[in-house]
Coordinates of C-alpha atoms in Angstrom, one line a residue:
M1 CA -11.1 8.2 22.2
I2 CA -12.2 11.9 22.2
D3 CA -15.5 13.5 21.5
I4 CA -15.2 15.8 18.5
N5 CA -18.0 17.7 16.8
E6 CA -19.2 16.2 13.5
S7 CA -18.5 19.5 11.7
V8 CA -14.9 19.5 13.0
M9 CA -14.5 15.9 11.8
Q10 CA -15.8 17.0 8.4
F11 CA -13.2 19.8 8.3
L12 CA -10.4 17.4 9.4
L13 CA -11.2 14.9 6.7
A14 CA -11.4 17.6 4.0
F15 CA -8.1 19.1 5.3
V16 CA -6.4 15.8 5.3
V17 CA -7.3 15.3 1.6
A18 CA -6.8 18.8 0.3
G19 CA -4.0 20.0 2.7
P20 CA -1.1 18.2 0.8
L21 CA -2.2 19.9 -2.5
L22 CA -2.0 23.3 -0.9
G23 CA 1.4 22.3 0.5
A24 CA 2.5 21.3 -3.0
V25 CA 1.6 24.6 -4.4
T26 CA 3.3 26.6 -1.7
A27 CA 6.4 24.4 -2.1
L28 CA 6.9 25.7 -5.6
L29 CA 6.7 29.4 -4.5
P30 CA 10.0 31.4 -4.4
A31 CA 9.9 31.3 -0.6
P32 CA 7.9 28.4 0.8
P33 CA 6.4 29.1 4.2
G34 CA 8.1 26.1 5.7
L35 CA 10.7 26.5 8.5
K36 CA 13.7 28.4 7.5
G37 CA 16.9 26.5 6.7
K38 CA 20.5 27.2 5.9
S39 CA 19.7 27.1 2.2
P40 CA 16.6 27.2 0.0
E41 CA 16.9 23.5 -0.6
Q42 CA 16.9 22.7 3.1
A43 CA 14.0 25.1 3.6
V44 CA 11.8 23.4 1.1
L45 CA 12.6 19.9 2.5
R46 CA 11.6 21.2 6.0
H47 CA 8.4 22.5 4.4
G48 CA 7.7 19.0 3.2
V49 CA 8.3 17.6 6.7
T50 CA 6.1 20.3 8.2
V51 CA 3.2 19.7 5.8
T52 CA 3.2 16.0 6.0
G53 CA 3.6 16.2 9.8
V54 CA 0.5 18.4 10.1
I55 CA -1.4 16.0 7.9
L56 CA -0.4 13.1 10.1
I57 CA -1.5 14.9 13.2
A58 CA -4.8 15.7 11.6
A59 CA -5.2 12.1 10.6
I60 CA -4.5 10.9 14.1
V61 CA -7.0 13.4 15.6
L62 CA -9.5 12.1 13.0
A63 CA -8.8 8.6 14.2
L64 CA -9.2 9.6 17.8
G65 CA -12.5 11.4 17.1
F66 CA -13.8 8.4 15.1
D67 CA -16.8 6.7 16.7
H68 CA -15.2 3.3 17.4
D69 CA -18.5 1.9 18.7
H70 CA -20.0 2.2 15.2
P71 CA -17.1 1.6 12.7
S72 CA -19.5 0.4 10.0
K73 CA -21.1 3.9 9.8
M74 CA -19.7 6.5 7.4
Q75 CA -18.3 9.3 9.5
A76 CA -17.0 12.8 8.9
T77 CA -19.1 12.9 5.7
T78 CA -19.2 15.8 3.2
D79 CA -21.7 15.6 0.3
I80 CA -21.7 18.5 -2.1
S81 CA -23.1 18.6 -5.6
W82 CA -20.2 19.1 -8.1
I83 CA -21.4 18.2 -11.6
P84 CA -25.2 18.2 -11.4
A85 CA -25.7 17.0 -15.0
L86 CA -23.9 13.7 -14.2
D87 CA -25.0 13.7 -10.6
V88 CA -21.3 13.7 -9.6
R89 CA -20.8 14.8 -6.0
I90 CA -17.9 15.7 -3.8
H91 CA -18.7 13.0 -1.3
L92 CA -16.2 12.2 1.4
G93 CA -16.4 9.9 4.4
I94 CA -14.5 7.2 6.3
D95 CA -15.4 4.0 8.0
G96 CA -13.5 1.1 9.7
I97 CA -12.2 0.0 6.3
S98 CA -10.8 3.2 5.0
L99 CA -9.6 4.8 8.3
P100 CA -6.6 2.5 8.8
L101 CA -5.4 3.0 5.3
L102 CA -5.8 6.8 5.7
V103 CA -3.6 6.9 8.8
L104 CA -1.1 4.5 7.2
T105 CA -0.7 6.8 4.2
A106 CA -0.2 9.9 6.3
L107 CA 2.3 8.1 8.5
L108 CA 4.4 6.6 5.6
T109 CA 4.4 9.9 3.7
F110 CA 5.6 11.8 6.8
L111 CA 8.4 9.2 7.4
C112 CA 9.5 9.5 3.8
A113 CA 9.6 13.3 4.0
L114 CA 11.6 13.1 7.3
Y115 CA 14.0 10.6 5.8
S116 CA 14.4 12.7 2.6
Y117 CA 15.2 15.8 4.7
F118 CA 18.4 14.1 5.9
K119 CA 19.0 11.9 2.8
M120 CA 17.6 13.6 -0.3
P121 CA 17.7 11.4 -3.4
S122 CA 20.2 12.6 -6.0
G123 CA 18.4 14.4 -8.8
P124 CA 16.8 17.7 -9.7
S125 CA 15.6 20.5 -7.5
P126 CA 14.1 19.5 -4.1
K127 CA 11.2 21.9 -4.8
A128 CA 9.8 19.6 -7.5
F129 CA 10.5 16.5 -5.3
V130 CA 8.6 17.9 -2.3
A131 CA 5.7 19.1 -4.5
L132 CA 5.4 15.7 -6.2
L133 CA 5.5 13.9 -2.9
L134 CA 2.7 16.0 -1.6
V135 CA 0.6 15.6 -4.7
L136 CA 1.1 11.8 -4.4
E137 CA -0.1 12.0 -0.8
S138 CA -3.2 14.0 -1.6
G139 CA -4.2 11.6 -4.4
T140 CA -3.7 8.5 -2.2
L141 CA -5.6 10.0 0.7
A142 CA -8.4 11.0 -1.6
T143 CA -8.7 7.5 -3.0
F144 CA -9.4 6.2 0.5
A145 CA -11.8 9.0 1.4
V146 CA -14.0 9.7 -1.6
L147 CA -17.4 8.0 -2.0
D148 CA -18.2 8.8 -5.6
L149 CA -17.1 6.5 -8.4
L150 CA -15.8 9.2 -10.7
L151 CA -14.0 11.0 -7.9
F152 CA -12.5 7.7 -7.0
F153 CA -11.2 7.3 -10.5
L154 CA -9.8 10.9 -10.6
A155 CA -8.0 10.3 -7.2
F156 CA -6.8 6.9 -8.4
E157 CA -5.2 8.5 -11.5
T158 CA -3.8 11.5 -9.6
V159 CA -1.0 9.4 -8.1
L160 CA 0.3 8.1 -11.5
I161 CA 2.1 11.3 -12.7
P162 CA 3.9 12.1 -9.4
M163 CA 5.1 8.5 -9.1
Y164 CA 6.2 8.5 -12.7
F165 CA 8.4 11.6 -12.1
L166 CA 9.7 10.3 -8.8
I167 CA 11.0 7.2 -10.6
A168 CA 12.1 8.9 -13.8
R169 CA 13.9 11.9 -12.3
W170 CA 15.2 10.7 -8.9
G171 CA 15.5 6.9 -9.6
G172 CA 18.6 4.8 -10.3
A173 CA 19.7 2.8 -13.3
D174 CA 17.2 2.2 -16.0
R175 CA 14.8 4.6 -14.4
Q176 CA 13.3 5.9 -17.6
A177 CA 12.3 2.5 -18.9
A178 CA 10.9 1.5 -15.5
A179 CA 8.9 4.7 -15.3
W180 CA 7.5 4.3 -18.7
R181 CA 6.5 0.7 -18.0
F182 CA 4.8 1.8 -14.8
I183 CA 2.8 4.5 -16.4
L184 CA 1.8 2.5 -19.5
Y185 CA 0.6 -0.5 -17.5
T186 CA -1.4 1.5 -15.0
L187 CA -2.9 3.9 -17.6
L188 CA -4.1 1.1 -19.8
G189 CA -5.6 -0.7 -16.9
S190 CA -7.3 2.6 -15.8
V191 CA -8.9 3.1 -19.2
V192 CA -10.6 -0.3 -19.0
M193 CA -11.6 0.5 -15.4
L194 CA -13.2 3.8 -16.3
L195 CA -15.5 2.0 -18.8
G196 CA -16.7 -0.3 -16.0
L197 CA -17.3 2.6 -13.6
L198 CA -19.3 4.5 -16.2
L199 CA -21.3 1.4 -17.0
I200 CA -22.3 1.0 -13.3
G201 CA -23.1 4.7 -12.9
I202 CA -25.2 4.9 -16.0
K203 CA -27.1 1.6 -15.4
A204 CA -27.7 2.3 -11.7
G205 CA -28.5 6.0 -12.2
T206 CA -26.0 7.1 -9.6
F207 CA -22.2 7.2 -9.0
D208 CA -22.7 7.4 -5.2
M209 CA -20.7 4.5 -3.7
V210 CA -22.8 4.4 -0.5
A211 CA -26.1 4.2 -2.4
L212 CA -24.7 1.6 -4.7
A213 CA -23.4 -0.5 -1.8
T214 CA -26.8 -0.3 -0.1
D215 CA -28.5 -1.4 -3.3
N216 CA -26.1 -4.3 -3.3
G217 CA -26.4 -4.9 -7.1
R218 CA -30.2 -5.1 -7.2
S219 CA -30.4 -2.4 -9.8
L220 CA -27.8 -4.1 -12.1
T221 CA -28.5 -7.0 -14.3
A222 CA -26.3 -10.1 -14.1
S223 CA -24.6 -9.3 -17.4
V224 CA -23.9 -5.7 -16.4
Q225 CA -22.3 -7.0 -13.2
V226 CA -20.1 -9.4 -15.0
I227 CA -18.9 -6.8 -17.5
A228 CA -18.3 -4.3 -14.8
V229 CA -16.4 -6.7 -12.6
L230 CA -14.2 -7.8 -15.5
S231 CA -13.3 -4.3 -16.6
I232 CA -12.9 -2.7 -13.2
G233 CA -11.1 -5.8 -11.9
I234 CA -8.5 -5.6 -14.6
G235 CA -7.7 -2.0 -13.7
L236 CA -7.5 -2.8 -10.0
A237 CA -5.5 -5.9 -10.6
V238 CA -2.8 -4.0 -12.5
K239 CA -2.4 -1.6 -9.5
T240 CA -2.5 -4.4 -6.9
P241 CA -0.5 -6.0 -8.8
M242 CA -1.9 -9.4 -9.5
W243 CA 0.0 -12.1 -11.5
P244 CA 0.3 -12.0 -14.5
L245 CA -0.2 -8.2 -14.6
H246 CA 2.7 -7.6 -12.2
S247 CA 5.7 -7.3 -14.6
W248 CA 5.9 -3.5 -14.2
L249 CA 6.5 -3.8 -10.4
P250 CA 10.0 -5.2 -10.0
D251 CA 11.5 -2.7 -12.5
A252 CA 9.7 0.2 -10.8
H253 CA 10.9 -0.8 -7.4
T254 CA 14.5 -1.5 -8.5
A255 CA 14.8 1.9 -10.2
A256 CA 12.8 4.0 -7.7
P257 CA 14.5 6.0 -5.0
T258 CA 14.1 4.7 -1.5
V259 CA 11.1 6.8 -0.6
G260 CA 9.5 6.0 -3.9
S261 CA 9.8 2.3 -3.2
V262 CA 8.4 2.8 0.3
L263 CA 5.3 4.6 -0.9
L264 CA 4.8 2.4 -3.9
A265 CA 4.8 -0.8 -1.8
G266 CA 3.3 0.7 1.4
V267 CA 0.5 2.8 -0.1
L268 CA -0.1 2.6 -3.9
L269 CA -0.5 -1.2 -4.1
K270 CA -3.3 -0.9 -1.4
M271 CA -5.4 1.3 -3.7
G272 CA -6.1 -1.7 -6.0
T273 CA -7.1 -4.1 -3.2
Y274 CA -9.2 -1.3 -1.6
G275 CA -11.1 -0.9 -4.8
F276 CA -12.0 -4.6 -4.8
V277 CA -13.4 -4.3 -1.3
R278 CA -15.0 -0.9 -1.6
I279 CA -16.5 -1.2 -5.1
L280 CA -16.8 -4.7 -6.5
L281 CA -17.7 -6.7 -3.5
P282 CA -20.7 -4.6 -2.4
I283 CA -21.8 -3.1 -5.7
A284 CA -21.6 -6.1 -8.0
P285 CA -21.7 -9.1 -5.7
D286 CA -23.2 -11.6 -8.2
G287 CA -20.7 -10.7 -10.9
F288 CA -17.9 -10.9 -8.4
R289 CA -19.0 -14.3 -7.3
D290 CA -18.7 -15.5 -10.9
F291 CA -15.1 -14.4 -11.1
A292 CA -14.1 -15.1 -7.5
P293 CA -12.6 -18.6 -8.2
Y294 CA -10.5 -17.2 -11.0
L295 CA -9.3 -14.4 -8.8
A296 CA -8.3 -16.9 -6.1
A297 CA -6.5 -19.0 -8.7
F298 CA -4.5 -16.0 -10.0
A299 CA -3.8 -15.1 -6.4
V300 CA -2.3 -18.4 -5.4
V301 CA -0.3 -18.6 -8.6
G302 CA 1.1 -15.1 -7.7
I303 CA 2.0 -16.4 -4.2
I304 CA 4.0 -19.3 -5.6
Y305 CA 5.4 -17.4 -8.5
G306 CA 6.6 -14.5 -6.3
S307 CA 8.1 -16.9 -3.7
L308 CA 10.0 -18.9 -6.4
A309 CA 11.3 -15.7 -8.0
C310 CA 12.6 -14.6 -4.6
L311 CA 14.2 -17.9 -4.0
A312 CA 15.9 -17.7 -7.4
L313 CA 17.2 -14.2 -6.6
A314 CA 18.3 -15.2 -3.1
K315 CA 20.3 -18.1 -4.4
Q316 CA 24.1 -17.6 -4.0
G317 CA 25.7 -16.6 -7.3
A318 CA 22.4 -15.7 -8.9
K319 CA 23.3 -11.9 -9.0
G320 CA 20.1 -11.2 -7.2
D321 CA 19.1 -7.6 -6.4
L322 CA 17.7 -7.2 -2.8
K323 CA 15.2 -4.5 -3.9
R324 CA 14.0 -6.6 -6.7
L325 CA 13.6 -9.6 -4.3
I326 CA 11.4 -7.5 -2.0
A327 CA 9.4 -6.3 -5.0
Y328 CA 8.7 -9.9 -6.0
S329 CA 7.8 -10.7 -2.4
S330 CA 5.1 -8.1 -2.7
V331 CA 3.5 -10.0 -5.5
G332 CA 3.3 -13.0 -3.2
H333 CA 2.0 -11.0 -0.2
M334 CA -0.6 -9.2 -2.2
G335 CA -1.7 -12.7 -3.5
F336 CA -2.8 -13.5 0.1
V337 CA -4.8 -10.2 0.1
L338 CA -6.6 -11.2 -3.2
L339 CA -7.2 -14.7 -1.9
G340 CA -8.9 -13.3 1.2
I341 CA -11.1 -11.0 -0.9
A342 CA -12.0 -13.8 -3.3
T343 CA -13.5 -15.9 -0.4
M344 CA -16.2 -13.3 -0.1
T345 CA -16.4 -14.1 3.7
P346 CA -15.9 -11.7 6.6
T347 CA -13.0 -13.8 7.8
G348 CA -11.2 -13.7 4.4
V349 CA -11.9 -10.0 3.8
N350 CA -10.8 -9.0 7.3
G351 CA -7.6 -11.0 6.7
A352 CA -7.1 -9.2 3.4
L353 CA -7.5 -5.7 5.1
F354 CA -5.2 -6.7 7.9
A355 CA -2.6 -8.1 5.5
N356 CA -2.8 -4.8 3.6
I357 CA -1.8 -2.8 6.6
A358 CA 0.8 -5.3 7.7
H359 CA 2.4 -5.3 4.3
G360 CA 2.6 -1.5 4.2
L361 CA 4.4 -1.4 7.6
I362 CA 6.8 -4.4 7.0
T363 CA 7.7 -3.8 3.4
G364 CA 8.0 -0.1 3.9
L365 CA 10.6 -0.9 6.7
L366 CA 12.4 -3.4 4.4
F367 CA 12.8 -0.8 1.6
F368 CA 14.1 1.8 4.1
L369 CA 16.7 -0.8 5.2
V370 CA 17.7 -1.7 1.7
G371 CA 18.1 2.0 0.9
A372 CA 20.4 2.4 4.0
L373 CA 22.5 -0.6 2.9
K374 CA 22.8 0.9 -0.6
D375 CA 24.0 4.2 0.9
R376 CA 26.7 2.4 2.9
T377 CA 27.9 -0.1 0.3
G378 CA 26.8 1.5 -3.0
S379 CA 24.9 -1.6 -4.1
T380 CA 21.8 -3.7 -3.5
D381 CA 23.2 -6.7 -5.3
L382 CA 23.1 -9.6 -2.8
D383 CA 26.6 -10.9 -3.8
T384 CA 28.0 -7.4 -3.4
L385 CA 26.2 -6.9 -0.1
A386 CA 27.6 -10.2 1.3
E387 CA 31.1 -9.2 0.2
E388 CA 30.9 -5.6 1.5
T389 CA 29.4 -6.7 4.8
G390 CA 31.7 -9.7 5.1
A391 CA 28.5 -11.8 5.2
A392 CA 28.3 -10.6 8.8
L393 CA 26.2 -7.5 9.0
Y394 CA 25.5 -8.4 12.7
G395 CA 29.1 -7.7 13.5
R396 CA 29.8 -4.6 11.4
A397 CA 26.5 -2.8 12.0
P398 CA 24.6 -4.8 14.7
R399 CA 21.5 -2.6 14.9
L400 CA 21.1 -2.4 11.2
G401 CA 21.5 -6.2 10.9
G402 CA 19.0 -6.7 13.7
L403 CA 16.5 -4.5 12.0
L404 CA 16.9 -6.4 8.7
A405 CA 16.4 -9.7 10.5
F406 CA 13.3 -8.3 12.2
G407 CA 11.9 -7.1 8.9
A408 CA 12.6 -10.5 7.3
V409 CA 10.9 -12.6 10.1
A410 CA 8.0 -10.2 10.1
S411 CA 7.6 -10.6 6.4
L412 CA 7.6 -14.4 6.6
G413 CA 4.7 -14.2 9.0
L414 CA 6.2 -15.0 12.4
P415 CA 3.4 -15.4 15.0
G416 CA 3.3 -12.3 17.3
L417 CA 4.1 -9.9 14.5
A418 CA 1.7 -8.2 12.1
G419 CA 2.5 -10.3 9.0
F420 CA 1.0 -13.4 10.7
W421 CA -2.7 -12.5 11.1
G422 CA -3.6 -11.4 7.6
E423 CA -2.2 -14.4 5.9
M424 CA -3.7 -16.8 8.4
L425 CA -7.2 -15.2 8.2
A426 CA -7.1 -15.3 4.4
L427 CA -6.3 -19.0 4.5
F428 CA -9.1 -19.6 7.1
G429 CA -11.5 -17.7 4.8
A430 CA -10.5 -20.1 1.9
F431 CA -11.2 -23.1 4.2
D432 CA -14.9 -22.1 4.3
P433 CA -15.7 -19.7 1.4
A434 CA -19.0 -17.9 0.8
D435 CA -22.1 -19.7 -0.4
G436 CA -22.1 -20.4 -4.1
L437 CA -18.3 -20.9 -4.2
S438 CA -16.7 -24.3 -4.7
R439 CA -15.3 -25.4 -1.4
P440 CA -13.0 -28.1 -2.9
A441 CA -11.5 -25.5 -5.2
F442 CA -10.9 -23.1 -2.4
L443 CA -9.5 -25.9 -0.2
T444 CA -7.0 -26.5 -3.0
F445 CA -6.2 -22.7 -3.1
M446 CA -5.7 -22.8 0.7
A447 CA -3.2 -25.6 0.5
I448 CA -1.3 -23.9 -2.3
G449 CA -1.2 -20.6 -0.3
A450 CA -0.1 -22.4 2.9
F451 CA 2.8 -23.9 0.9
G452 CA 3.6 -20.4 -0.3
T453 CA 4.2 -19.4 3.4
L454 CA 6.9 -22.1 3.6
L455 CA 8.6 -20.7 0.5
T456 CA 8.4 -17.2 2.0
A457 CA 10.2 -18.4 5.1
A458 CA 12.8 -20.1 3.0
Y459 CA 13.9 -17.1 0.9
M460 CA 13.8 -14.6 3.7
L461 CA 16.0 -16.8 5.9
V462 CA 18.4 -17.2 3.0
V463 CA 18.6 -13.4 2.7
V464 CA 19.3 -13.1 6.4
R465 CA 22.0 -15.8 6.3
R466 CA 23.7 -14.3 3.3
V467 CA 23.7 -10.7 4.4
C468 CA 23.8 -10.8 8.2
M469 CA 25.5 -14.0 9.2
G470 CA 28.8 -15.7 8.6
A471 CA 32.5 -15.2 9.3
Q472 CA 33.7 -11.6 9.4
P473 CA 37.1 -10.8 8.0
Q474 CA 39.5 -9.4 10.7
D475 CA 40.4 -6.4 8.6
A476 CA 36.8 -5.6 7.7
P477 CA 36.0 -2.0 8.6
R478 CA 32.8 -1.3 10.6
L479 CA 29.8 0.1 8.6
A480 CA 28.0 3.1 9.9
D481 CA 25.2 1.8 12.1
V482 CA 21.7 3.2 12.3
H483 CA 21.7 7.1 12.3
A484 CA 19.4 9.1 14.5
Y485 CA 17.2 10.2 11.6
E486 CA 16.9 6.6 10.4
F487 CA 16.0 5.5 13.9
A488 CA 13.3 8.2 13.9
A489 CA 11.9 7.1 10.5
W490 CA 11.9 3.4 11.2
T491 CA 10.9 3.1 14.9
P492 CA 7.2 3.7 14.3
L493 CA 7.1 0.9 11.7
V494 CA 8.8 -1.5 14.0
A495 CA 6.5 -0.5 16.9
L496 CA 3.3 -0.8 14.9
T497 CA 4.4 -4.2 13.5
V498 CA 4.8 -5.5 17.0
V499 CA 1.6 -3.9 18.3
A500 CA -0.6 -5.1 15.4
G501 CA 0.9 -8.6 15.9
L502 CA 0.3 -8.8 19.6
W503 CA -3.1 -6.9 19.6
P504 CA -4.8 -7.6 16.3
K505 CA -8.1 -6.6 17.8
A506 CA -7.1 -3.0 17.5
L507 CA -7.4 -3.3 13.7
L508 CA -9.9 -6.1 13.4
G509 CA -12.3 -4.3 15.8
L510 CA -12.4 -1.5 13.2
T511 CA -12.7 -3.5 10.0
D512 CA -15.0 -6.4 11.1
P513 CA -18.3 -4.5 11.6
A514 CA -17.7 -2.5 8.4
V515 CA -16.9 -5.7 6.5
Q516 CA -20.0 -7.5 7.9
Q517 CA -22.2 -4.6 6.8
L518 CA -20.5 -4.2 3.4
L519 CA -21.0 -7.8 2.5
A520 CA -24.6 -7.7 3.7
G521 CA -25.3 -4.6 1.6
G522 CA -27.1 -3.0 4.5
N523 CA -27.9 0.7 5.1
R524 CA -25.1 2.8 6.5

């Protein structure tokens, strides 16, 4: 790690949050200041790569300058009065919980911009596409960096409009209906969430998340905590998404362009689970404890439901769509995240945070791969893919087939890869939940979740068998294998999936002290 002055760290964090907004504005100018290209369209796409690349570098420098000996301490903090009448402040800061999500967001957005430079989705002007991508990045980064409840809500909502237009204008079939369902679900959830945030701020006398976490719910009555957890939890559960509030997700993923699906699965879903950890666990612990068994129950139902839906889609002759299958798999994977949070234990919450990062890496890679298959075959239908690839992608595009198999085994939780640790720790947390929670109930949830891992392995192996393996027709032409730009966009995800699987301490060493202190409600 490197020693960086605190004022420089403050500037870096502010730049990481606000930089993409400035880039979005300049992308709409007649001559964006990005690198010149052969055409205005190429120039603006290069501008997107340049801006997201600079933001990624700043995020990496921020991570290198982070004091890893004290990850529970809020660092790079900025605290400026914004609306004195409501005591709303521009309060920014990062700790071991938010830093990995910040870096993941910057990385995935850069990889999406790089991929789009070579494979721009069909649709309107690239200017609007790049601007929306950068606004989306800014809103997501701000969600993980702000420490004021009202600012959190504003950042949380900022991402909705750009994602709506990315789906509605650059998506595939039925994109308008999918975009409307996405925006309606999330907006309705957000209205309910805002009421809960206002209730906490008014009753506690502050919207400052650090002060509220330190207070640990002592200034909020039991009834206020219960109402706040219910209302805020509904809004967060929609974004996560938690069964049965998930129905917008498969349609959104199926219709979204490749980069839209990558960001939706890799980043936007994490905003909901992050809100559970950052807001509800430390600020309203008693109210959360009342709802924890129900959250865990919904989580394990989501695990089984998502896995069974994937098995049905993977079944031969079922007309299953591979993008839709991966979307349903996200419902199951995020169920493990919610189960870990519901245990209210350091083990479970650390597992949830680890599974968040692992899901972003692995599912982001899978959506990139499905997008590449669609570019080559013109379809994401499993029957069509099996026919077009001769059911032997290994033989016609070996590197592409190998990457798809890698993504599948990583998603099913193979030991040694990132997907294993989060789910295992979430189940361990359910084995011994926090005081006040029913251990027999959580043992039941653990058993159901463990069965869900077997179902995950089943449908992922079916997908690999149908698409990658089998007899190859002699006259079948070879498919284009991995291009150089695809290799550049996918390699970081593969490498980080392996590194996180082999060296989980790199991530758990950041999150564990912060989680321990967050659950204890201690001073930062």
